[in-house]
Every structure is written in structure tokens, then in C-alpha cells.
PDB file of C-alpha atoms in Angstrom:
ATOM      1  CA  MET A1482      15.618 -17.318 -21.238  1.00 67.00           C
ATOM      2  CA  SER A1483      15.603 -17.123 -25.049  1.00 85.00           C
ATOM      3  CA  ASP A1484      14.386 -18.956 -28.129  1.00 95.00           C
ATOM      4  CA  ARG A1485      17.770 -19.601 -29.725  1.00 96.00           C
ATOM      5  CA  PHE A1486      17.132 -23.364 -29.813  1.00 98.00           C
ATOM      6  CA  ALA A1487      13.495 -23.148 -30.897  1.00 98.00           C
ATOM      7  CA  GLY A1488      12.632 -25.980 -33.269  1.00 97.00           C
ATOM      8  CA  ARG A1489      15.712 -27.982 -32.297  1.00 98.00           C
ATOM      9  CA  THR A1490      16.022 -31.253 -30.438  1.00 98.00           C
ATOM     10  CA  ALA A1491      18.930 -32.109 -28.160  1.00 98.00           C
ATOM     11  CA  ILE A1492      20.031 -35.554 -27.012  1.00 98.00           C
ATOM     12  CA  ILE A1493      21.902 -35.462 -23.702  1.00 98.00           C
ATOM     13  CA  THR A1494      23.411 -38.613 -22.246  1.00 98.00           C
ATOM     14  CA  GLY A1495      23.677 -39.131 -18.506  1.00 96.00           C
ATOM     15  CA  ALA A1496      21.199 -36.363 -17.798  1.00 97.00           C
ATOM     16  CA  SER A1497      19.026 -37.556 -14.924  1.00 96.00           C
ATOM     17  CA  ARG A1498      21.032 -35.366 -12.531  1.00 95.00           C
ATOM     18  CA  GLY A1499      24.110 -33.177 -12.170  1.00 96.00           C
ATOM     19  CA  ILE A1500      25.766 -31.512 -15.131  1.00 97.00           C
ATOM     20  CA  GLY A1501      23.681 -33.373 -17.702  1.00 97.00           C
ATOM     21  CA  LEU A1502      20.400 -32.294 -16.144  1.00 98.00           C
ATOM     22  CA  ALA A1503      21.630 -28.709 -15.795  1.00 98.00           C
ATOM     23  CA  ILE A1504      22.483 -28.664 -19.517  1.00 98.00           C
ATOM     24  CA  ALA A1505      19.033 -30.051 -20.327  1.00 98.00           C
ATOM     25  CA  GLU A1506      17.406 -27.348 -18.167  1.00 98.00           C
ATOM     26  CA  ARG A1507      19.372 -24.609 -19.898  1.00 98.00           C
ATOM     27  CA  LEU A1508      18.534 -25.887 -23.384  1.00 98.00           C
ATOM     28  CA  VAL A1509      14.833 -26.158 -22.552  1.00 98.00           C
ATOM     29  CA  ALA A1510      14.936 -22.624 -21.148  1.00 98.00           C
ATOM     30  CA  ASP A1511      16.398 -21.564 -24.494  1.00 98.00           C
ATOM     31  CA  GLY A1512      13.635 -23.221 -26.500  1.00 98.00           C
ATOM     32  CA  ALA A1513      14.881 -26.751 -27.225  1.00 98.00           C
ATOM     33  CA  LYS A1514      13.142 -30.074 -26.839  1.00 98.00           C
ATOM     34  CA  VAL A1515      15.375 -32.567 -25.060  1.00 98.00           C
ATOM     35  CA  VAL A1516      15.801 -36.315 -24.927  1.00 98.00           C
ATOM     36  CA  ILE A1517      17.726 -37.406 -21.851  1.00 98.00           C
ATOM     37  CA  THR A1518      19.274 -40.738 -20.967  1.00 98.00           C
ATOM     38  CA  GLY A1519      20.317 -42.471 -17.803  1.00 97.00           C
ATOM     39  CA  ARG A1520      20.336 -45.920 -16.239  1.00 95.00           C
ATOM     40  CA  LYS A1521      17.418 -45.436 -13.830  1.00 96.00           C
ATOM     41  CA  ALA A1522      13.927 -44.962 -15.238  1.00 97.00           C
ATOM     42  CA  ASP A1523      12.546 -43.418 -12.041  1.00 97.00           C
ATOM     43  CA  ALA A1524      15.284 -40.778 -11.905  1.00 97.00           C
ATOM     44  CA  LEU A1525      14.676 -39.946 -15.556  1.00 98.00           C
ATOM     45  CA  ALA A1526      10.933 -39.598 -14.914  1.00 98.00           C
ATOM     46  CA  GLU A1527      11.637 -37.094 -12.133  1.00 98.00           C
ATOM     47  CA  ALA A1528      13.999 -35.189 -14.415  1.00 98.00           C
ATOM     48  CA  VAL A1529      11.404 -35.044 -17.211  1.00 98.00           C
ATOM     49  CA  THR A1530       8.894 -33.557 -14.763  1.00 98.00           C
ATOM     50  CA  ARG A1531      11.478 -30.994 -13.668  1.00 97.00           C
ATOM     51  CA  LEU A1532      12.097 -30.109 -17.315  1.00 98.00           C
ATOM     52  CA  GLY A1533       8.451 -29.299 -17.941  1.00 97.00           C
ATOM     53  CA  GLY A1534       6.897 -32.657 -18.746  1.00 98.00           C
ATOM     54  CA  HIS A1535       6.514 -34.665 -21.920  1.00 97.00           C
ATOM     55  CA  ASP A1536       5.857 -31.647 -24.127  1.00 97.00           C
ATOM     56  CA  GLN A1537       9.430 -30.560 -23.466  1.00 98.00           C
ATOM     57  CA  ALA A1538      11.375 -33.686 -22.628  1.00 98.00           C
ATOM     58  CA  LEU A1539      11.610 -37.421 -23.123  1.00 98.00           C
ATOM     59  CA  GLY A1540      13.574 -39.815 -20.921  1.00 98.00           C
ATOM     60  CA  VAL A1541      14.922 -43.114 -22.240  1.00 98.00           C
ATOM     61  CA  ALA A1542      16.575 -45.467 -19.762  1.00 98.00           C
ATOM     62  CA  GLY A1543      19.533 -47.613 -20.762  1.00 97.00           C
ATOM     63  CA  HIS A1544      23.306 -48.051 -20.713  1.00 96.00           C
ATOM     64  CA  THR A1545      25.193 -45.438 -22.705  1.00 94.00           C
ATOM     65  CA  ALA A1546      27.572 -48.029 -24.187  1.00 95.00           C
ATOM     66  CA  ASP A1547      24.711 -50.199 -25.455  1.00 96.00           C
ATOM     67  CA  ALA A1548      24.413 -49.722 -29.226  1.00 96.00           C
ATOM     68  CA  ASP A1549      20.752 -50.757 -29.248  1.00 97.00           C
ATOM     69  CA  HIS A1550      19.986 -48.165 -26.565  1.00 98.00           C
ATOM     70  CA  CYS A1551      21.708 -45.513 -28.656  1.00 98.00           C
ATOM     71  CA  ASP A1552      19.648 -46.440 -31.702  1.00 98.00           C
ATOM     72  CA  GLU A1553      16.434 -46.350 -29.668  1.00 98.00           C
ATOM     73  CA  VAL A1554      17.158 -42.909 -28.230  1.00 98.00           C
ATOM     74  CA  ILE A1555      17.920 -41.353 -31.611  1.00 98.00           C
ATOM     75  CA  THR A1556      14.886 -42.956 -33.257  1.00 98.00           C
ATOM     76  CA  ARG A1557      12.580 -41.802 -30.486  1.00 98.00           C
ATOM     77  CA  ALA A1558      14.024 -38.287 -30.585  1.00 98.00           C
ATOM     78  CA  ILE A1559      13.263 -37.981 -34.291  1.00 98.00           C
ATOM     79  CA  ASP A1560       9.867 -39.667 -34.011  1.00 98.00           C
ATOM     80  CA  THR A1561       8.781 -37.586 -30.996  1.00 98.00           C
ATOM     81  CA  PHE A1562      10.242 -34.152 -31.687  1.00 98.00           C
ATOM     82  CA  GLY A1563      11.125 -34.323 -35.380  1.00 98.00           C
ATOM     83  CA  SER A1564      14.915 -34.024 -35.341  1.00 98.00           C
ATOM     84  CA  ALA A1565      18.217 -34.729 -33.593  1.00 98.00           C
ATOM     85  CA  ASP A1566      20.062 -31.454 -34.045  1.00 98.00           C
ATOM     86  CA  LEU A1567      22.190 -31.288 -30.922  1.00 99.00           C
ATOM     87  CA  LEU A1568      24.162 -33.948 -29.038  1.00 99.00           C
ATOM     88  CA  VAL A1569      25.788 -33.699 -25.632  1.00 98.00           C
ATOM     89  CA  ASN A1570      28.007 -36.620 -24.636  1.00 98.00           C
ATOM     90  CA  ASN A1571      27.890 -36.161 -20.896  1.00 97.00           C
ATOM     91  CA  THR A1572      28.029 -39.708 -19.532  1.00 95.00           C
ATOM     92  CA  GLY A1573      31.257 -40.525 -17.728  1.00 95.00           C
ATOM     93  CA  ILE A1574      32.480 -42.949 -15.096  1.00 95.00           C
ATOM     94  CA  ASN A1575      35.347 -42.971 -12.611  1.00 93.00           C
ATOM     95  CA  PRO A1576      34.934 -46.140 -10.548  1.00 93.00           C
ATOM     96  CA  VAL A1577      38.430 -46.258  -9.018  1.00 93.00           C
ATOM     97  CA  TYR A1578      40.843 -44.070  -7.081  1.00 93.00           C
ATOM     98  CA  GLY A1579      44.524 -44.831  -6.783  1.00 96.00           C
ATOM     99  CA  PRO A1580      47.793 -45.217  -8.706  1.00 96.00           C
ATOM    100  CA  LEU A1581      47.948 -46.501 -12.256  1.00 97.00           C
ATOM    101  CA  THR A1582      50.412 -49.208 -11.211  1.00 97.00           C
ATOM    102  CA  GLU A1583      47.646 -50.873  -9.204  1.00 96.00           C
ATOM    103  CA  LEU A1584      44.798 -50.318 -11.650  1.00 97.00           C
ATOM    104  CA  ASP A1585      42.791 -53.354 -12.744  1.00 97.00           C
ATOM    105  CA  LEU A1586      43.143 -53.340 -16.522  1.00 97.00           C
ATOM    106  CA  ALA A1587      39.587 -54.573 -16.981  1.00 97.00           C
ATOM    107  CA  VAL A1588      38.419 -51.448 -15.167  1.00 97.00           C
ATOM    108  CA  ALA A1589      40.719 -49.318 -17.326  1.00 97.00           C
ATOM    109  CA  ARG A1590      39.113 -50.769 -20.453  1.00 98.00           C
ATOM    110  CA  THR A1591      35.633 -50.066 -19.085  1.00 97.00           C
ATOM    111  CA  ILE A1592      36.531 -46.434 -18.374  1.00 97.00           C
ATOM    112  CA  VAL A1593      37.733 -45.934 -21.940  1.00 98.00           C
ATOM    113  CA  GLU A1594      34.708 -47.796 -23.335  1.00 97.00           C
ATOM    114  CA  VAL A1595      32.190 -45.604 -21.509  1.00 97.00           C
ATOM    115  CA  ASN A1596      33.999 -42.279 -21.553  1.00 97.00           C
ATOM    116  CA  CYS A1597      35.365 -42.410 -25.111  1.00 98.00           C
ATOM    117  CA  ILE A1598      34.221 -45.240 -27.333  1.00 98.00           C
ATOM    118  CA  SER A1599      30.556 -44.822 -26.467  1.00 98.00           C
ATOM    119  CA  ALA A1600      30.794 -41.066 -27.109  1.00 98.00           C
ATOM    120  CA  LEU A1601      32.156 -41.822 -30.566  1.00 98.00           C
ATOM    121  CA  SER A1602      29.321 -44.288 -31.121  1.00 98.00           C
ATOM    122  CA  TRP A1603      26.727 -41.624 -30.271  1.00 98.00           C
ATOM    123  CA  VAL A1604      28.349 -39.258 -32.757  1.00 98.00           C
ATOM    124  CA  GLN A1605      28.448 -41.895 -35.491  1.00 98.00           C
ATOM    125  CA  LYS A1606      24.828 -42.924 -35.035  1.00 98.00           C
ATOM    126  CA  THR A1607      23.485 -39.378 -34.735  1.00 98.00           C
ATOM    127  CA  HIS A1608      25.426 -38.448 -37.844  1.00 98.00           C
ATOM    128  CA  GLN A1609      23.970 -41.386 -39.765  1.00 98.00           C
ATOM    129  CA  ALA A1610      20.406 -40.801 -38.593  1.00 98.00           C
ATOM    130  CA  TRP A1611      20.158 -37.002 -38.849  1.00 98.00           C
ATOM    131  CA  MET A1612      23.142 -34.696 -38.696  1.00 98.00           C
ATOM    132  CA  GLY A1613      24.863 -35.982 -41.807  1.00 98.00           C
ATOM    133  CA  LYS A1614      22.052 -34.571 -43.946  1.00 98.00           C
ATOM    134  CA  HIS A1615      20.783 -31.739 -41.763  1.00 98.00           C
ATOM    135  CA  GLY A1616      23.811 -30.500 -39.815  1.00 98.00           C
ATOM    136  CA  GLY A1617      24.067 -29.956 -36.109  1.00 98.00           C
ATOM    137  CA  ALA A1618      26.292 -29.285 -33.128  1.00 98.00           C
ATOM    138  CA  ILE A1619      27.955 -31.588 -30.612  1.00 99.00           C
ATOM    139  CA  VAL A1620      29.454 -30.943 -27.186  1.00 98.00           C
ATOM    140  CA  ASN A1621      31.554 -33.517 -25.361  1.00 98.00           C
ATOM    141  CA  VAL A1622      31.889 -33.137 -21.606  1.00 98.00           C
ATOM    142  CA  ALA A1623      35.564 -33.659 -20.845  1.00 98.00           C
ATOM    143  CA  SER A1624      37.505 -32.577 -17.732  1.00 97.00           C
ATOM    144  CA  VAL A1625      40.509 -30.545 -16.670  1.00 96.00           C
ATOM    145  CA  GLY A1626      41.840 -33.982 -15.730  1.00 95.00           C
ATOM    146  CA  GLY A1627      42.293 -34.480 -19.458  1.00 97.00           C
ATOM    147  CA  ILE A1628      44.465 -31.374 -19.679  1.00 96.00           C
ATOM    148  CA  ARG A1629      46.766 -31.759 -16.666  1.00 94.00           C
ATOM    149  CA  PRO A1630      47.716 -34.695 -14.419  1.00 92.00           C
ATOM    150  CA  ALA A1631      45.259 -35.586 -11.671  1.00 89.00           C
ATOM    151  CA  PRO A1632      46.808 -38.073  -9.222  1.00 90.00           C
ATOM    152  CA  GLY A1633      44.387 -40.730  -8.050  1.00 93.00           C
ATOM    153  CA  ILE A1634      42.058 -40.395 -11.017  1.00 94.00           C
ATOM    154  CA  ALA A1635      44.676 -40.789 -13.719  1.00 96.00           C
ATOM    155  CA  MET A1636      42.785 -43.237 -15.935  1.00 97.00           C
ATOM    156  CA  TYR A1637      39.717 -41.012 -15.842  1.00 96.00           C
ATOM    157  CA  GLY A1638      41.930 -38.106 -16.890  1.00 97.00           C
ATOM    158  CA  ALA A1639      43.531 -40.158 -19.644  1.00 98.00           C
ATOM    159  CA  SER A1640      40.108 -41.062 -21.010  1.00 98.00           C
ATOM    160  CA  LYS A1641      39.107 -37.404 -21.004  1.00 98.00           C
ATOM    161  CA  ALA A1642      42.332 -36.500 -22.807  1.00 98.00           C
ATOM    162  CA  MET A1643      41.306 -39.015 -25.456  1.00 98.00           C
ATOM    163  CA  LEU A1644      37.844 -37.446 -25.615  1.00 98.00           C
ATOM    164  CA  ILE A1645      39.403 -34.017 -26.121  1.00 98.00           C
ATOM    165  CA  HIS A1646      41.487 -35.375 -28.997  1.00 98.00           C
ATOM    166  CA  LEU A1647      38.449 -37.101 -30.498  1.00 98.00           C
ATOM    167  CA  THR A1648      36.654 -33.754 -30.346  1.00 98.00           C
ATOM    168  CA  ALA A1649      39.310 -32.112 -32.503  1.00 98.00           C
ATOM    169  CA  GLU A1650      39.463 -35.019 -34.954  1.00 98.00           C
ATOM    170  CA  LEU A1651      35.677 -35.123 -35.341  1.00 98.00           C
ATOM    171  CA  ALA A1652      35.581 -31.368 -35.903  1.00 98.00           C
ATOM    172  CA  LEU A1653      37.956 -31.803 -38.845  1.00 98.00           C
ATOM    173  CA  GLU A1654      35.941 -34.689 -40.296  1.00 98.00           C
ATOM    174  CA  LEU A1655      32.431 -33.316 -39.825  1.00 98.00           C
ATOM    175  CA  GLY A1656      32.774 -29.669 -40.807  1.00 98.00           C
ATOM    176  CA  PRO A1657      31.340 -27.528 -42.191  1.00 98.00           C
ATOM    177  CA  GLY A1658      27.879 -28.881 -41.453  1.00 98.00           C
ATOM    178  CA  ILE A1659      28.516 -30.146 -37.946  1.00 98.00           C
ATOM    179  CA  ARG A1660      30.466 -28.370 -35.230  1.00 98.00           C
ATOM    180  CA  VAL A1661      32.125 -30.402 -32.457  1.00 99.00           C
ATOM    181  CA  ASN A1662      33.443 -28.814 -29.268  1.00 99.00           C
ATOM    182  CA  ALA A1663      34.072 -29.798 -25.672  1.00 98.00           C
ATOM    183  CA  VAL A1664      33.876 -28.364 -22.181  1.00 98.00           C
ATOM    184  CA  ALA A1665      36.446 -29.264 -19.543  1.00 98.00           C
ATOM    185  CA  PRO A1666      35.203 -28.589 -16.010  1.00 97.00           C
ATOM    186  CA  ALA A1667      37.222 -28.706 -12.826  1.00 94.00           C
ATOM    187  CA  VAL A1668      35.490 -29.939  -9.656  1.00 91.00           C
ATOM    188  CA  VAL A1669      31.756 -29.314  -9.875  1.00 93.00           C
ATOM    189  CA  LYS A1670      29.482 -29.892  -6.896  1.00 89.00           C
ATOM    190  CA  THR A1671      27.670 -33.027  -8.014  1.00 87.00           C
ATOM    191  CA  LYS A1672      27.146 -36.485  -6.571  1.00 82.00           C
ATOM    192  CA  PHE A1673      29.611 -37.808  -9.145  1.00 81.00           C
ATOM    193  CA  ALA A1674      32.435 -35.589  -7.853  1.00 75.00           C
ATOM    194  CA  SER A1675      31.485 -35.612  -4.163  1.00 78.00           C
ATOM    195  CA  ALA A1676      34.503 -37.717  -3.086  1.00 75.00           C
ATOM    196  CA  LEU A1677      36.779 -34.904  -4.293  1.00 75.00           C
ATOM    197  CA  TYR A1678      35.383 -32.256  -1.958  1.00 79.00           C
ATOM    198  CA  GLU A1679      32.944 -33.601   0.656  1.00 79.00           C
ATOM    199  CA  GLY A1680      33.966 -32.626   4.156  1.00 78.00           C
ATOM    200  CA  ARG A1681      36.691 -30.276   2.910  1.00 86.00           C
ATOM    201  CA  GLU A1682      34.998 -27.999   0.402  1.00 83.00           C
ATOM    202  CA  GLU A1683      36.539 -24.808   1.772  1.00 88.00           C
ATOM    203  CA  GLU A1684      40.021 -26.309   1.562  1.00 87.00           C
ATOM    204  CA  VAL A1685      39.522 -27.532  -2.012  1.00 88.00           C
ATOM    205  CA  ALA A1686      37.963 -24.246  -3.131  1.00 90.00           C
ATOM    206  CA  ALA A1687      40.977 -22.321  -1.825  1.00 91.00           C
ATOM    207  CA  ALA A1688      42.909 -23.496  -4.906  1.00 90.00           C
ATOM    208  CA  TYR A1689      40.429 -21.716  -7.191  1.00 93.00           C
ATOM    209  CA  PRO A1690      41.044 -18.024  -7.995  1.00 95.00           C
ATOM    210  CA  LEU A1691      37.275 -17.447  -8.121  1.00 95.00           C
ATOM    211  CA  GLY A1692      37.002 -18.808  -4.595  1.00 94.00           C
ATOM    212  CA  ARG A1693      34.415 -21.556  -5.081  1.00 94.00           C
ATOM    213  CA  LEU A1694      33.805 -24.910  -6.689  1.00 95.00           C
ATOM    214  CA  GLY A1695      31.730 -25.124  -9.818  1.00 93.00           C
ATOM    215  CA  ALA A1696      27.975 -25.547  -9.964  1.00 94.00           C
ATOM    216  CA  PRO A1697      26.282 -27.568 -12.722  1.00 96.00           C
ATOM    217  CA  ARG A1698      24.811 -24.364 -14.161  1.00 97.00           C
ATOM    218  CA  ASP A1699      28.339 -23.037 -14.780  1.00 97.00           C
ATOM    219  CA  VAL A1700      29.034 -25.885 -17.181  1.00 98.00           C
ATOM    220  CA  ALA A1701      25.530 -25.713 -18.645  1.00 98.00           C
ATOM    221  CA  GLY A1702      26.008 -22.107 -19.718  1.00 97.00           C
ATOM    222  CA  ALA A1703      29.243 -22.914 -21.525  1.00 98.00           C
ATOM    223  CA  ALA A1704      27.725 -25.976 -23.224  1.00 98.00           C
ATOM    224  CA  ALA A1705      24.683 -24.003 -24.371  1.00 98.00           C
ATOM    225  CA  PHE A1706      26.945 -21.332 -25.852  1.00 98.00           C
ATOM    226  CA  LEU A1707      28.953 -23.909 -27.810  1.00 98.00           C
ATOM    227  CA  LEU A1708      25.780 -25.523 -29.156  1.00 98.00           C
ATOM    228  CA  SER A1709      24.307 -22.191 -30.223  1.00 98.00           C
ATOM    229  CA  GLU A1710      24.848 -19.975 -33.247  1.00 97.00           C
ATOM    230  CA  ASP A1711      26.749 -17.617 -30.935  1.00 97.00           C
ATOM    231  CA  ALA A1712      29.603 -20.104 -31.397  1.00 98.00           C
ATOM    232  CA  ALA A1713      29.034 -20.532 -35.135  1.00 98.00           C
ATOM    233  CA  TRP A1714      32.743 -20.011 -35.920  1.00 98.00           C
ATOM    234  CA  MET A1715      34.037 -22.358 -33.230  1.00 98.00           C
ATOM    235  CA  THR A1716      34.782 -26.034 -33.743  1.00 98.00           C
ATOM    236  CA  GLY A1717      37.335 -28.464 -32.361  1.00 98.00           C
ATOM    237  CA  GLN A1718      37.793 -26.361 -29.242  1.00 98.00           C
ATOM    238  CA  THR A1719      37.839 -27.372 -25.592  1.00 98.00           C
ATOM    239  CA  VAL A1720      36.544 -24.620 -23.330  1.00 98.00           C
ATOM    240  CA  VAL A1721      37.935 -24.866 -19.816  1.00 98.00           C
ATOM    241  CA  VAL A1722      35.336 -24.095 -17.130  1.00 97.00           C
ATOM    242  CA  ASP A1723      37.331 -24.203 -13.921  1.00 96.00           C
ATOM    243  CA  GLY A1724      37.083 -21.060 -11.823  1.00 95.00           C
ATOM    244  CA  GLY A1725      40.692 -20.339 -12.753  1.00 95.00           C
ATOM    245  CA  PHE A1726      42.027 -23.584 -11.251  1.00 93.00           C
ATOM    246  CA  THR A1727      44.371 -24.446 -14.112  1.00 93.00           C
ATOM    247  CA  LEU A1728      46.019 -21.026 -13.938  1.00 93.00           C
ATOM    248  CA  GLY A1729      48.228 -22.348 -11.167  1.00 79.00           C
ATOM    249  CA  GLY A1730      46.247 -24.124  -8.473  1.00 48.00           C
ATOM    250  CA  ALA A1731      47.562 -27.279  -6.844  1.00 46.00           C
ATOM    251  CA  ALA A1732      47.259 -30.464  -8.858  1.00 41.00           C
TER     252      ALA A1732
END
């Protein structure tokens, strides 16, 4: 589509499918090399093929909260493609549905660990290995659940609210050489979000002024913009990508 990311390397966590893969596809289309992560090596191999093969993409399997995995990904990105200019913290989990009063606190801790603490770890390590000296841009994938209450997935929303706050704090700390922004999608048609719309998509979409649920490419376009020089004077911002849902749709 363009060459605005030519000569740049992006690391995208949780990118074997869904929003992460769509972001990887958009960045490759705009000239970037990408290193994608995920837990399943076979799914990553399929994604690398879809992205154009090993000349364009590298897949590294592992758990996003594993510090050794993080180190390996960053090292391999620099060794393979020469840099680690862009980071997208896309990995997120939401393993429970129900009220906070019944939430297993061990699960709550795991949600925060994966959705927030690990994202901070990726920023720290990428900063130490590359961005601190060379600059870069970071996008955290948050959620509208971090902006307004979302009954049933409250801990997920709370973790995304924390991620949004971390985005602003990191933007203050890392400027001017590194920009840090976030995207906050509403319901996007992915396997991850399928429980929120499967079997009742038309009903759910009725709450959206634009009349449909999101597609991964909708989020990918916003993320690519924030990573690019088109957003050179933006940092610490959370861009809501929600088809108008938060303008007044049902919670």
C-alpha cells in the first residue's frame, strides 16, 4: 500500500490471528518487516506464510509473560532484520465471565499480569535493546472496556484501563524519542471476542451507529497510523475504534 515503514522492523505480540495478524499484514503492506509472537508454533508458521514468508516475517513461539521469550524475540528481530523500531502490545486474555464478587483472585492476578505487566516488560526490554538509543513508536491494544464499564468482563476492562494509564505514563517518560499510544476497540469479529456476538451478531451490531461490528482491519488501520510519521505529533493518546458505540450505545 505504501513504503512508509520501509527499513523498519515491528514486533507484534499475539499476532498469529485476529487483530494482531491484521496489524502485521498492514505493516508489511506498508513496507515493514515483522516479528510476530504467539503460543502455537504451527499457527505462527501459517501466519508467516500469509505475510509473505521469511523475507518479510519471523514467528517466535512462546508465552508473552515469559521474560526469556521476550528477550529472545527482541534479539532475533535485531539479528534477523536489523532493528526493533516498532512495538505492538496486542496480547490479551479474558478467561472468565461473571461478576467481580465471584472472581477467583488468582485469575484476576493472571489477567493483570498478561494484559498489563507483560506489556510493560516488552516496553522496558525493547527500550533497553533498541529504542532507547534509536527511537521508535509503540501501540498498546486496549479496549473500550477500559473506558466504560462492561458487565461480565469487568476485570478485563479494569486491566485495559490500567494499560491505557500506562500508555500515558510511558509517553511522558519516553518522549521525545519514543511515542506511545493506544487503540481501544469495541467488539471486533475475532475468535477471541466470539462469545460476545456469536448467534446474535445483528442484535449486538444494532447498538453501533455505523451498523456493524468491527473487523480486524479496522483496528489495524488505526494502529498503523499511530505507528507512522503521520502521527508524529501524537503521544499518550488512546484512539477509540468502535463504530460509534461509546457515543451512547448500551453498555
